[in-house]
C-alpha positions in Angstrom: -66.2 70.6 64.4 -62.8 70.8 65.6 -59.6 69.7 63.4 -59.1 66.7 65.9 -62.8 65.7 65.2 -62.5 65.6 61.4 -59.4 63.5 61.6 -61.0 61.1 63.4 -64.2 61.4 61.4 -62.7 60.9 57.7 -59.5 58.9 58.7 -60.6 56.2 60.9 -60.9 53.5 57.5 -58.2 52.9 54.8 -58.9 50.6 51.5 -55.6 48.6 51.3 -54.9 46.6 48.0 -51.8 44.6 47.9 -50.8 43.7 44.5 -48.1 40.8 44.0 -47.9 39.7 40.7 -51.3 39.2 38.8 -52.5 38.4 42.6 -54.7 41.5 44.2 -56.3 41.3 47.6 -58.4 43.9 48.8 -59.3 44.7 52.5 -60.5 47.5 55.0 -58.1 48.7 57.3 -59.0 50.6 60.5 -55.8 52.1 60.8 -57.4 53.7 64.1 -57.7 50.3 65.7 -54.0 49.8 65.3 -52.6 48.6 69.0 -49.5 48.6 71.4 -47.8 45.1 71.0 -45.0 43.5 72.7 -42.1 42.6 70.9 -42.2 39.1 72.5 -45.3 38.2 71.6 -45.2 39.7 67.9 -41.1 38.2 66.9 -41.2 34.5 65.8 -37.7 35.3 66.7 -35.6 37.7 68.8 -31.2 38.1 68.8 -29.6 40.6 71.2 -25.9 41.6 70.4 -23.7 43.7 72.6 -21.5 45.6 70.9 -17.8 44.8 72.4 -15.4 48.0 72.2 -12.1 46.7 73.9 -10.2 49.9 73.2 -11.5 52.3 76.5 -11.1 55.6 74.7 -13.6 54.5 71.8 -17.4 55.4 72.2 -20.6 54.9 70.2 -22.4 58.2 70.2 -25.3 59.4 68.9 -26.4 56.6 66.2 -28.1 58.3 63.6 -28.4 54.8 61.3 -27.6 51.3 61.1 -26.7 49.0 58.3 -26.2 45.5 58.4 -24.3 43.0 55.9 -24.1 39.7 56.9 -21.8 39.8 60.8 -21.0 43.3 59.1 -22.7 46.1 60.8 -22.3 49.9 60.5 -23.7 52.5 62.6 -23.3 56.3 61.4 -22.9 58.8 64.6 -24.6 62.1 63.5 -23.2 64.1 66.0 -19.4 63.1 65.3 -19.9 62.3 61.8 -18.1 59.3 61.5 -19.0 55.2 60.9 -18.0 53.0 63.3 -17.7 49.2 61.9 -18.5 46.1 63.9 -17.7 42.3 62.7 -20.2 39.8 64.8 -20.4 42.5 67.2 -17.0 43.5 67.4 -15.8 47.0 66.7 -12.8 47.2 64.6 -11.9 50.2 63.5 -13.8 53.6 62.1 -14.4 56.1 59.4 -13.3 58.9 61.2 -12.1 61.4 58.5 -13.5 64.9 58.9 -12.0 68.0 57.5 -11.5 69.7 54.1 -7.9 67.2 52.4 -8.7 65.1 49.4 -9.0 61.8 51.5 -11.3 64.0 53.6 -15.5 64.4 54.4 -17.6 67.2 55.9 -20.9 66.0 55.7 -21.6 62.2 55.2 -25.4 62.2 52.9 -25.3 58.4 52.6 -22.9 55.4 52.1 -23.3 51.9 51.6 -20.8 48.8 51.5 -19.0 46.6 48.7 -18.9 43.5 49.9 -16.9 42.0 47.5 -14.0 44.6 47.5 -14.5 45.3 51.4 -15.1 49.0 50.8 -16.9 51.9 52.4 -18.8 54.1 49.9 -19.8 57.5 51.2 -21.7 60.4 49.0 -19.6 64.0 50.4 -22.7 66.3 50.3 -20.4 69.2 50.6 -18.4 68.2 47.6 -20.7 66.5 45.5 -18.9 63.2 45.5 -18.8 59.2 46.2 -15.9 58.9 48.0 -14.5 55.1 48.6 -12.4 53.8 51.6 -10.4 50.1 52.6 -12.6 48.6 55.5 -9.2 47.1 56.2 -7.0 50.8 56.2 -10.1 53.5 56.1 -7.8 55.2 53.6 -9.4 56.4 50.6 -9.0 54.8 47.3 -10.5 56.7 45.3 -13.3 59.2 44.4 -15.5 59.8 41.7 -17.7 63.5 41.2 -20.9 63.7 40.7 -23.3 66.4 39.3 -26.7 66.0 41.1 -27.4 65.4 45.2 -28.0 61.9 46.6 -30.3 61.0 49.1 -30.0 57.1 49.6 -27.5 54.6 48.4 -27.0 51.3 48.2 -24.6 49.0 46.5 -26.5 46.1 44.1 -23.4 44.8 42.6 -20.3 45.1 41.1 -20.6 48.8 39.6 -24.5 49.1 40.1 -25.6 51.4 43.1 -29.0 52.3 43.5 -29.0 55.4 43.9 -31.7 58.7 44.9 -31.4 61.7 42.9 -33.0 64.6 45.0 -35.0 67.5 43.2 -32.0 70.0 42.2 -35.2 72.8 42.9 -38.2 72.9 44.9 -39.8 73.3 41.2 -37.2 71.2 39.2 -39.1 67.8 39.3 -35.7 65.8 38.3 -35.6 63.9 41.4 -35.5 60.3 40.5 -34.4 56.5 42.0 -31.9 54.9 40.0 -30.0 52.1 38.9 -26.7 53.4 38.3 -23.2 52.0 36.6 -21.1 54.8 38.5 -18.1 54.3 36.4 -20.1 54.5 33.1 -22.9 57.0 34.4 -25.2 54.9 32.3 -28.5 54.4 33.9 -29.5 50.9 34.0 -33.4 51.7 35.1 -34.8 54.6 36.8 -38.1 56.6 37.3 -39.3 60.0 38.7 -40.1 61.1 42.3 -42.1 63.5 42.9 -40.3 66.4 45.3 -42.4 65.8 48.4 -41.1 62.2 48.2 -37.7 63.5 47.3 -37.7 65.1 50.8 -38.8 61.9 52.6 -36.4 59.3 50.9 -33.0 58.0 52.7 -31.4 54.7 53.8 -34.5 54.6 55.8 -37.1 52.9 52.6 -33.9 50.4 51.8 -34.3 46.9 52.3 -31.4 44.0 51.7 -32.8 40.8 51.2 -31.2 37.1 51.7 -30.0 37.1 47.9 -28.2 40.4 47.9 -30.9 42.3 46.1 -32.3 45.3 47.3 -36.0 46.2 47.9 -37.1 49.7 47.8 -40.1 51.2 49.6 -41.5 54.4 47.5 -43.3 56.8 50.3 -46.9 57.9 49.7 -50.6 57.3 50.1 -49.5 54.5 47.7 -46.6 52.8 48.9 -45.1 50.8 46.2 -42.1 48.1 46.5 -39.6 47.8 43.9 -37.0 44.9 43.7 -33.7 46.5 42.6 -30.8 44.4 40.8 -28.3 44.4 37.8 -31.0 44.4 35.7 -33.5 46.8 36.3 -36.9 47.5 38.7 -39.9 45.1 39.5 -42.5 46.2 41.4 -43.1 43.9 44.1 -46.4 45.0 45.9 -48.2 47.9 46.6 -50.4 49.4 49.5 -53.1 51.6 48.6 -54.5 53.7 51.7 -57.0 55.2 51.1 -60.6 55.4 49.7 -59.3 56.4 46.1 -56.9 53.4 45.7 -54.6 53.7 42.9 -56.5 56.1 41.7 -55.4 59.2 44.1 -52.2 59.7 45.3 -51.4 62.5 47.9 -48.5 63.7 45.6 -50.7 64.6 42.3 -51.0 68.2 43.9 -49.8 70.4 47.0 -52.1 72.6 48.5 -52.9 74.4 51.9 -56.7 74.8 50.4 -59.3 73.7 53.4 -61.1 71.0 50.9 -58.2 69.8 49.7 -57.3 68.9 53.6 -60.6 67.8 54.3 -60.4 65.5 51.0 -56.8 64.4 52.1 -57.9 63.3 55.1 -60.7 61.3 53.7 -57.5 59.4 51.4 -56.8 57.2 54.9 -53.8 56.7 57.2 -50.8 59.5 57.4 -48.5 56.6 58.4 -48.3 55.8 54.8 -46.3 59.7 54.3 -43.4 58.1 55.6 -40.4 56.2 54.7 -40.5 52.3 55.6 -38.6 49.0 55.9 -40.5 46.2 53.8 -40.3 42.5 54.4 -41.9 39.9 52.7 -42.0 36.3 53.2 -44.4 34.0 51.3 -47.9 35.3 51.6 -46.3 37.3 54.8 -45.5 40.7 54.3 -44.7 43.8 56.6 -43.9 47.8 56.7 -42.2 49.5 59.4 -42.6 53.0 59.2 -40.0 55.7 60.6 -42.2 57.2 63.0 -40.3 60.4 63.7 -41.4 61.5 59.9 -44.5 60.0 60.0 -46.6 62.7 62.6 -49.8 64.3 61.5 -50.9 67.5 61.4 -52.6 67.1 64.6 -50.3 64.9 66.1 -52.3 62.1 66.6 -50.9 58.6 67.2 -50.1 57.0 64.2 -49.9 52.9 62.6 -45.7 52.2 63.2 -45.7 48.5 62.1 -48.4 46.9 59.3 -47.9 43.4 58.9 -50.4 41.8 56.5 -50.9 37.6 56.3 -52.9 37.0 53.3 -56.3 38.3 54.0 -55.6 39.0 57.6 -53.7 42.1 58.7 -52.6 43.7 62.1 -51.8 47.4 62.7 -49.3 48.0 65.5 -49.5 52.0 67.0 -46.2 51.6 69.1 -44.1 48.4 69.5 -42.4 47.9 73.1 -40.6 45.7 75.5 -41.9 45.8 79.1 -39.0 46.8 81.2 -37.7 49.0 78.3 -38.1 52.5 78.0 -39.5 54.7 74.8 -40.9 52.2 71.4 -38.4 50.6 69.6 -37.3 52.6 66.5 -36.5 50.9 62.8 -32.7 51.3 62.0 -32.7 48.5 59.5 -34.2 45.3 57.7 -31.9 43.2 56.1 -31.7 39.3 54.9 -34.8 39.1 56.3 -34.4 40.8 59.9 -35.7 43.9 61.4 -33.2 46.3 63.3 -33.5 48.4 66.1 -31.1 49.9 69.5 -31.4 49.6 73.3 -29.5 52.2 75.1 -28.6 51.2 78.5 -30.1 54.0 80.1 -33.3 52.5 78.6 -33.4 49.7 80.6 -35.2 49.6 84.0 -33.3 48.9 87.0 -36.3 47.5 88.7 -35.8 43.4 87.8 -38.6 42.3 89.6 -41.6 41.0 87.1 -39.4 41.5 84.4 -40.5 39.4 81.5 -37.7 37.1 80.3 -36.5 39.6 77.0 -36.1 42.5 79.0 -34.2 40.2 82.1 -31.7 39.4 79.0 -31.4 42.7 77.7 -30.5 43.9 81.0 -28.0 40.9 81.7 -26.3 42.0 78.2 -26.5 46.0 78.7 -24.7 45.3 82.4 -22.2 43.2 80.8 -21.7 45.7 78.1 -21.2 48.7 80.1 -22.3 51.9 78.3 -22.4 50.6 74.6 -26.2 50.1 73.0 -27.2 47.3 72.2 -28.8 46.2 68.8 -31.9 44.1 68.8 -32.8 42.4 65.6 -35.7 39.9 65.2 -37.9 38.4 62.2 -41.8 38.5 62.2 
């Protein structure tokens, strides 16, 4: 039996348990069954917005991730290393401060904004260090040192980030996701990661919701959702894939041993070894994995987008827009939208049968010359 066959054979079924609150629904998923959809006919509701550069010698590059704040949006170029800042759509300036001088960055590991004091907050990988910059100057106002790597941040309030500790050792086990006062240092709440998950965790499991809390996906077998605020953690559901439940998790052990594959395989879907976007909304929820991290050993197509509805679920292998080229990626989900980019090149220059999203989104990219453009919708 080939390796293809026994994926096939042992992962085709996934026990899913969603726990909210004392509520607990369990149902069989076929995560093999999961199917291409349309973005059209999946979004109760779909927003396209140009991004409008009036300055010629200004370009948006390679965007390596998005964040949204209300009209604020932020898009992080990977290959320039620099934030460039958008209000409603409009650019208005950039974080464009590579080198080795105090006010200076050489490799951006996360950032997040402050709202309330209109400030860019960046963790210097190279330096160790959250670095924080006017939105209005992009000067830097100050900085504060830190003594451990960070993975993902996010600003809760006032001094309260949370904050991903990665393992300071392949065999340290000190990575962590925390509520942290980073004037104080005191942790507010905080529990441990295991490193596999260490590795996985960015931006890319951060959620901001309508209230200006922050919901947390935790990658694994088990995915679990925590709600992070001043306070402290509460776990908000979780997703069990597999036929062990809660009771095996793919991070207890790592191991190359042939049963221990065969038995992995047997837990259920690979999509859940990935970071994701959660969304809830009433009995509604969703999780939109990162794809690129979420590949199998034997490369076989994999769930992108579950979305469960009390007792009812769908599984979504790629999700697309006719007329539009390569499946939209997750960038972002915040205040209860989902995020994603078009790049013009995308965009087919055949208009004929065009359904009526992808006749807009080609109306907007032509109109926006050779900017992206950011599609968000709600489900």
């Amino acid at each position: 039996m080939g390796r293809g066959t026994v994926y096939f054979t042992f992962a085709i079924m996934s026990i899913m348990t969603a726990c909210r609150g004392s509520e607990e629904i369990s149902l069989e998923v076929d995560v093999s069954c999961a199917e291409v959809c349309r973005l059209e006919d999946l979004a109760a509701e779909v927003k396209v917005i140009p991004l409008e550069i009036r300055d010629t010698t200004v370009k948006v590059g390679d965007i390596y991730s998005l964040k949204s704040y209300g009209d604020r949006i932020f898009l992080y170029d990977g290959r320039f290393r620099k934030i460039q800042c958008f209000d409603g759509g409009r650019y208005y300036g950039e974080l464009d401060r590579v080198g080795r001088g105090p006010e200076e960055y050489i490799d951006i590991g996360a950032y997040t904004y402050d709202a309330l004091r209109d400030e860019l907050v960046i963790f210097e990988r190279n330096a160790r260090q959250l670095k924080f910059y006017s939105c209005s100057s992009f000067r830097m106002s100050r900085s504060i040192q830190m003594d451990f790597y960070i993975s993902a941040l996010e600003h809760i309030s006032g001094d309260k980030f949370l904050v991903v500790r990665e393992n300071s050792s392949s065999d340290s086990g000190d990575g962590a996701v925390l509520i942290l006062d980073i004037v104080t240092g005191y942790k507010v709440d905080w529990f441990p990661i295991s490193t596999v998950q260490s590795d996985l965790i960015s931006d890319m499991s951060i959620t901001r919701e309508r209230d200006g809390s922050v919901l947390f996906s935790l990658p694994g077998y088990v995915n679990e959702v925590y709600r992070a605020d001043a306070t402290g953690f509460t776990e908000v559901s979780g997703i069990f894939f597999g036929k062990y439940g809660a009771r095996r998790k793919f991070w207890e052990e790592e191991s190359t041993d042939g049963e221990y594959i065969r038995d992995m395989l047997e837990g259920g879907g690979p999509a859940a070894i990935a970071p994701s976007y959660y969304m809830e909304d009433g009995d509604r929820e969703s999780f939109w994995y990162v794809s690129r991290y979420g590949t199998d050993m034997y490369h076989q197509p994999l769930m992108s987008l579950f979305i469960r509805d009390g007792e009812a679920y769908r599984a979504v292998s790629r999700l697309v827009i006719d007329g539009v080229a390569d499946d939209l990626q997750p960038l972002c989900a915040s205040e209860g939208y989902y995020y994603s980019i078009v790049y013009p090149q995308q965009v087919s220059a055949v208009r004929e049968g065009m359904s009526p999203l992808c006749r807009e989104i080609a109306a907007v990219s032509e109109a926006a010359g050779d900017n992206p453009l950011i599609i968000t919708f709600r489900i």
